[in-house]
PDB file of C-alpha atoms in Angstrom:
ATOM      1  CA  MET A1081     286.772 189.870 -22.190  1.00 61.00           C
ATOM      2  CA  ARG A1082     285.706 187.113 -24.593  1.00 66.00           C
ATOM      3  CA  LYS A1083     287.734 184.596 -22.633  1.00 67.00           C
ATOM      4  CA  SER A1084     286.001 185.472 -19.349  1.00 64.00           C
ATOM      5  CA  VAL A1085     282.557 185.273 -20.995  1.00 58.00           C
ATOM      6  CA  LEU A1086     283.463 181.883 -22.453  1.00 57.00           C
ATOM      7  CA  LEU A1087     284.765 180.628 -19.096  1.00 58.00           C
ATOM      8  CA  SER A1088     281.636 181.921 -17.332  1.00 60.00           C
ATOM      9  CA  SER A1089     279.421 180.185 -19.884  1.00 57.00           C
ATOM     10  CA  VAL A1090     281.292 176.899 -19.469  1.00 51.00           C
ATOM     11  CA  PHE A1091     281.065 177.215 -15.677  1.00 53.00           C
ATOM     12  CA  VAL A1092     277.294 177.872 -15.774  1.00 49.00           C
ATOM     13  CA  PHE A1093     276.792 174.942 -18.176  1.00 52.00           C
ATOM     14  CA  ALA A1094     278.811 172.647 -15.870  1.00 49.00           C
ATOM     15  CA  LEU A1095     276.709 173.738 -12.878  1.00 47.00           C
ATOM     16  CA  LEU A1096     273.537 172.987 -14.821  1.00 47.00           C
ATOM     17  CA  LEU A1097     274.792 169.508 -15.694  1.00 46.00           C
ATOM     18  CA  VAL A1098     275.730 168.798 -12.084  1.00 51.00           C
ATOM     19  CA  GLY A1099     272.334 170.079 -10.933  1.00 53.00           C
ATOM     20  CA  ILE A1100     270.483 167.927 -13.456  1.00 53.00           C
ATOM     21  CA  ASN A1101     272.493 164.834 -12.485  1.00 52.00           C
ATOM     22  CA  ALA A1102     271.961 165.504  -8.763  1.00 49.00           C
ATOM     23  CA  THR A1103     268.221 165.909  -9.305  1.00 57.00           C
ATOM     24  CA  GLU A1104     268.110 162.704 -11.348  1.00 62.00           C
ATOM     25  CA  TYR A1105     270.055 160.854  -8.620  1.00 57.00           C
ATOM     26  CA  ILE A1106     267.720 162.106  -5.876  1.00 59.00           C
ATOM     27  CA  SER A1107     264.677 161.161  -7.937  1.00 88.00           C
ATOM     28  CA  LYS A1108     266.039 157.620  -8.460  1.00 93.00           C
ATOM     29  CA  GLU A1109     266.810 157.275  -4.752  1.00 96.00           C
ATOM     30  CA  GLU A1110     263.344 158.556  -3.794  1.00 96.00           C
ATOM     31  CA  GLU A1111     261.826 155.908  -6.070  1.00 96.00           C
ATOM     32  CA  ALA A1112     264.059 153.229  -4.515  1.00 97.00           C
ATOM     33  CA  VAL A1113     262.972 154.304  -1.014  1.00 98.00           C
ATOM     34  CA  LYS A1114     259.319 154.291  -2.071  1.00 97.00           C
ATOM     35  CA  GLU A1115     259.677 150.769  -3.493  1.00 97.00           C
ATOM     36  CA  VAL A1116     261.256 149.501  -0.254  1.00 97.00           C
ATOM     37  CA  ILE A1117     258.420 151.018   1.785  1.00 98.00           C
ATOM     38  CA  LEU A1118     255.709 149.585  -0.480  1.00 97.00           C
ATOM     39  CA  ASN A1119     257.174 146.072  -0.694  1.00 95.00           C
ATOM     40  CA  GLY A1120     258.430 145.405   2.800  1.00 95.00           C
ATOM     41  CA  TYR A1121     256.394 147.804   4.896  1.00 97.00           C
ATOM     42  CA  VAL A1122     252.957 148.361   3.353  1.00 97.00           C
ATOM     43  CA  HIS A1123     252.653 144.872   1.880  1.00 93.00           C
ATOM     44  CA  GLY A1124     254.957 143.073   4.312  1.00 94.00           C
ATOM     45  CA  ALA A1125     253.660 144.446   7.594  1.00 95.00           C
ATOM     46  CA  PHE A1126     250.095 145.302   6.580  1.00 95.00           C
ATOM     47  CA  ASN A1127     248.447 144.012   3.389  1.00 94.00           C
ATOM     48  CA  GLU A1128     250.080 140.625   2.823  1.00 92.00           C
ATOM     49  CA  LEU A1129     251.567 140.032   6.273  1.00 94.00           C
ATOM     50  CA  ASN A1130     254.834 138.873   4.739  1.00 94.00           C
ATOM     51  CA  PRO A1131     257.460 138.363   7.487  1.00 95.00           C
ATOM     52  CA  GLU A1132     260.179 137.529   4.939  1.00 95.00           C
ATOM     53  CA  ALA A1133     259.670 140.862   3.171  1.00 96.00           C
ATOM     54  CA  MET A1134     259.735 142.605   6.537  1.00 97.00           C
ATOM     55  CA  ALA A1135     263.039 140.929   7.463  1.00 96.00           C
ATOM     56  CA  GLU A1136     264.566 142.202   4.199  1.00 96.00           C
ATOM     57  CA  THR A1137     263.197 145.732   4.619  1.00 97.00           C
ATOM     58  CA  PHE A1138     263.917 146.476   8.262  1.00 98.00           C
ATOM     59  CA  HIS A1139     267.377 146.662   9.787  1.00 98.00           C
ATOM     60  CA  LYS A1140     267.916 144.112  12.557  1.00 97.00           C
ATOM     61  CA  ASP A1141     268.197 146.963  15.082  1.00 98.00           C
ATOM     62  CA  PHE A1142     264.953 148.642  13.918  1.00 98.00           C
ATOM     63  CA  ALA A1143     262.354 149.615  16.485  1.00 97.00           C
ATOM     64  CA  ILE A1144     259.027 151.401  16.650  1.00 98.00           C
ATOM     65  CA  PHE A1145     259.271 154.194  19.192  1.00 97.00           C
ATOM     66  CA  SER A1146     256.139 155.347  21.002  1.00 96.00           C
ATOM     67  CA  ILE A1147     255.106 157.404  23.995  1.00 94.00           C
ATOM     68  CA  ASN A1148     254.626 155.565  27.270  1.00 92.00           C
ATOM     69  CA  GLY A1149     253.798 158.305  29.781  1.00 94.00           C
ATOM     70  CA  GLU A1150     257.005 160.314  29.986  1.00 96.00           C
ATOM     71  CA  GLU A1151     259.028 157.342  28.779  1.00 97.00           C
ATOM     72  CA  ILE A1152     259.737 156.044  25.292  1.00 96.00           C
ATOM     73  CA  GLY A1153     258.359 152.626  24.423  1.00 96.00           C
ATOM     74  CA  ARG A1154     260.504 150.514  22.079  1.00 97.00           C
ATOM     75  CA  TYR A1155     259.043 147.667  19.989  1.00 97.00           C
ATOM     76  CA  PRO A1156     261.832 145.744  18.197  1.00 97.00           C
ATOM     77  CA  ILE A1157     261.493 144.295  14.706  1.00 97.00           C
ATOM     78  CA  SER A1158     261.908 140.718  15.972  1.00 97.00           C
ATOM     79  CA  ASN A1159     258.727 141.082  18.072  1.00 97.00           C
ATOM     80  CA  TRP A1160     256.840 142.697  15.180  1.00 97.00           C
ATOM     81  CA  ILE A1161     257.819 139.925  12.757  1.00 97.00           C
ATOM     82  CA  GLU A1162     256.712 137.253  15.245  1.00 97.00           C
ATOM     83  CA  SER A1163     253.345 138.950  15.830  1.00 95.00           C
ATOM     84  CA  THR A1164     252.886 139.280  12.053  1.00 95.00           C
ATOM     85  CA  LYS A1165     253.488 135.531  11.623  1.00 95.00           C
ATOM     86  CA  LYS A1166     250.965 134.713  14.360  1.00 95.00           C
ATOM     87  CA  ARG A1167     248.381 137.106  12.945  1.00 93.00           C
ATOM     88  CA  LYS A1168     248.708 135.632   9.437  1.00 92.00           C
ATOM     89  CA  GLU A1169     248.342 132.082  10.798  1.00 93.00           C
ATOM     90  CA  SER A1170     245.285 133.013  12.869  1.00 91.00           C
ATOM     91  CA  SER A1171     241.926 131.639  11.732  1.00 89.00           C
ATOM     92  CA  ASP A1172     240.545 135.185  12.227  1.00 89.00           C
ATOM     93  CA  PHE A1173     242.833 136.626   9.555  1.00 88.00           C
ATOM     94  CA  ASP A1174     240.920 137.575   6.400  1.00 88.00           C
ATOM     95  CA  PRO A1175     243.224 138.917   3.652  1.00 84.00           C
ATOM     96  CA  GLU A1176     240.284 140.476   1.792  1.00 85.00           C
ATOM     97  CA  ASN A1177     239.483 142.693   4.780  1.00 87.00           C
ATOM     98  CA  ASN A1178     243.136 143.545   5.363  1.00 89.00           C
ATOM     99  CA  VAL A1179     243.620 146.147   2.641  1.00 94.00           C
ATOM    100  CA  TRP A1180     245.652 149.203   3.597  1.00 96.00           C
ATOM    101  CA  GLU A1181     246.012 152.127   1.208  1.00 97.00           C
ATOM    102  CA  PRO A1182     249.260 154.098   1.517  1.00 97.00           C
ATOM    103  CA  GLU A1183     249.635 157.782   0.714  1.00 97.00           C
ATOM    104  CA  PHE A1184     253.161 159.154   0.573  1.00 98.00           C
ATOM    105  CA  THR A1185     253.024 162.736   1.835  1.00 98.00           C
ATOM    106  CA  ASN A1186     256.797 163.288   1.870  1.00 97.00           C
ATOM    107  CA  ILE A1187     259.976 161.501   0.844  1.00 97.00           C
ATOM    108  CA  SER A1188     263.277 163.210   1.563  1.00 97.00           C
ATOM    109  CA  VAL A1189     266.684 161.815   0.611  1.00 97.00           C
ATOM    110  CA  THR A1190     270.068 163.270   1.503  1.00 96.00           C
ATOM    111  CA  GLY A1191     273.011 161.073   0.625  1.00 95.00           C
ATOM    112  CA  ASN A1192     272.578 157.770   2.472  1.00 96.00           C
ATOM    113  CA  ALA A1193     269.788 159.004   4.779  1.00 98.00           C
ATOM    114  CA  ALA A1194     266.072 159.271   4.037  1.00 98.00           C
ATOM    115  CA  SER A1195     262.809 160.008   5.767  1.00 98.00           C
ATOM    116  CA  VAL A1196     259.294 159.112   4.719  1.00 98.00           C
ATOM    117  CA  GLU A1197     255.996 160.501   5.940  1.00 98.00           C
ATOM    118  CA  LEU A1198     253.276 158.011   5.085  1.00 98.00           C
ATOM    119  CA  GLU A1199     249.548 157.965   5.732  1.00 98.00           C
ATOM    120  CA  LEU A1200     247.864 154.573   5.989  1.00 98.00           C
ATOM    121  CA  HIS A1201     244.142 154.311   5.269  1.00 98.00           C
ATOM    122  CA  HIS A1202     241.935 151.317   6.034  1.00 96.00           C
ATOM    123  CA  GLU A1203     238.325 151.028   4.857  1.00 94.00           C
ATOM    124  CA  GLY A1204     238.396 154.683   3.798  1.00 95.00           C
ATOM    125  CA  LYS A1205     239.620 155.937   7.187  1.00 97.00           C
ATOM    126  CA  HIS A1206     242.956 157.602   7.900  1.00 98.00           C
ATOM    127  CA  VAL A1207     244.308 155.330  10.641  1.00 98.00           C
ATOM    128  CA  PHE A1208     248.049 156.059  10.935  1.00 98.00           C
ATOM    129  CA  THR A1209     250.560 158.721  10.039  1.00 98.00           C
ATOM    130  CA  ASP A1210     253.980 157.072  10.083  1.00 98.00           C
ATOM    131  CA  TYR A1211     257.388 158.716  10.107  1.00 98.00           C
ATOM    132  CA  LEU A1212     260.004 156.261   8.882  1.00 98.00           C
ATOM    133  CA  SER A1213     263.778 156.756   8.932  1.00 98.00           C
ATOM    134  CA  LEU A1214     265.958 154.866   6.469  1.00 98.00           C
ATOM    135  CA  LEU A1215     269.679 154.425   5.865  1.00 98.00           C
ATOM    136  CA  LYS A1216     271.324 153.147   2.697  1.00 98.00           C
ATOM    137  CA  PHE A1217     273.687 150.261   3.409  1.00 98.00           C
ATOM    138  CA  GLU A1218     275.816 148.354   0.893  1.00 96.00           C
ATOM    139  CA  SER A1219     272.860 145.974   0.580  1.00 95.00           C
ATOM    140  CA  GLY A1220     270.414 148.835  -0.092  1.00 97.00           C
ATOM    141  CA  TRP A1221     267.884 150.946   1.789  1.00 98.00           C
ATOM    142  CA  LYS A1222     266.732 149.674   5.200  1.00 98.00           C
ATOM    143  CA  VAL A1223     264.126 151.102   7.554  1.00 98.00           C
ATOM    144  CA  VAL A1224     265.881 151.799  10.873  1.00 98.00           C
ATOM    145  CA  ALA A1225     263.209 153.532  12.978  1.00 98.00           C
ATOM    146  CA  LYS A1226     259.531 154.450  13.112  1.00 98.00           C
ATOM    147  CA  VAL A1227     257.449 156.879  15.108  1.00 98.00           C
ATOM    148  CA  TYR A1228     253.767 157.265  14.381  1.00 97.00           C
ATOM    149  CA  HIS A1229     250.442 158.785  15.272  1.00 97.00           C
ATOM    150  CA  ARG A1230     247.231 156.740  15.393  1.00 96.00           C
ATOM    151  CA  HIS A1231     244.228 158.833  14.355  1.00 97.00           C
TER     152      HIS A1231
END
């Protein structure tokens, strides 16, 4: 009887340790995903218009998917990076009026896959709700796809 109680106690303790370590791992990965989104997406594609940060953050096969009637529109990362470069070089670009505030509404990580729901606000208005899909490669987390809603 004592042996089974002792074994049960050890088993429960081991499960608790595994659970704590798994939670800690997920929390670290969620923070890593959040950092990637802030640096290469929010600041790269919006606030700072930093094409180099975008190139590091987005996988080369990334695309924004949108509705085009009953078809799916696909906007590849190479086009987005080029338009970001042109916009930043434009005489109309004013960095002080290009401030986007992100609000993370959900980050979910399972193994090497993650999803992020992100609201982007500009001048106090909720402009976009983005749904970003990420995969963790040997080189780190990369954004692989985006769908969105413009409010």
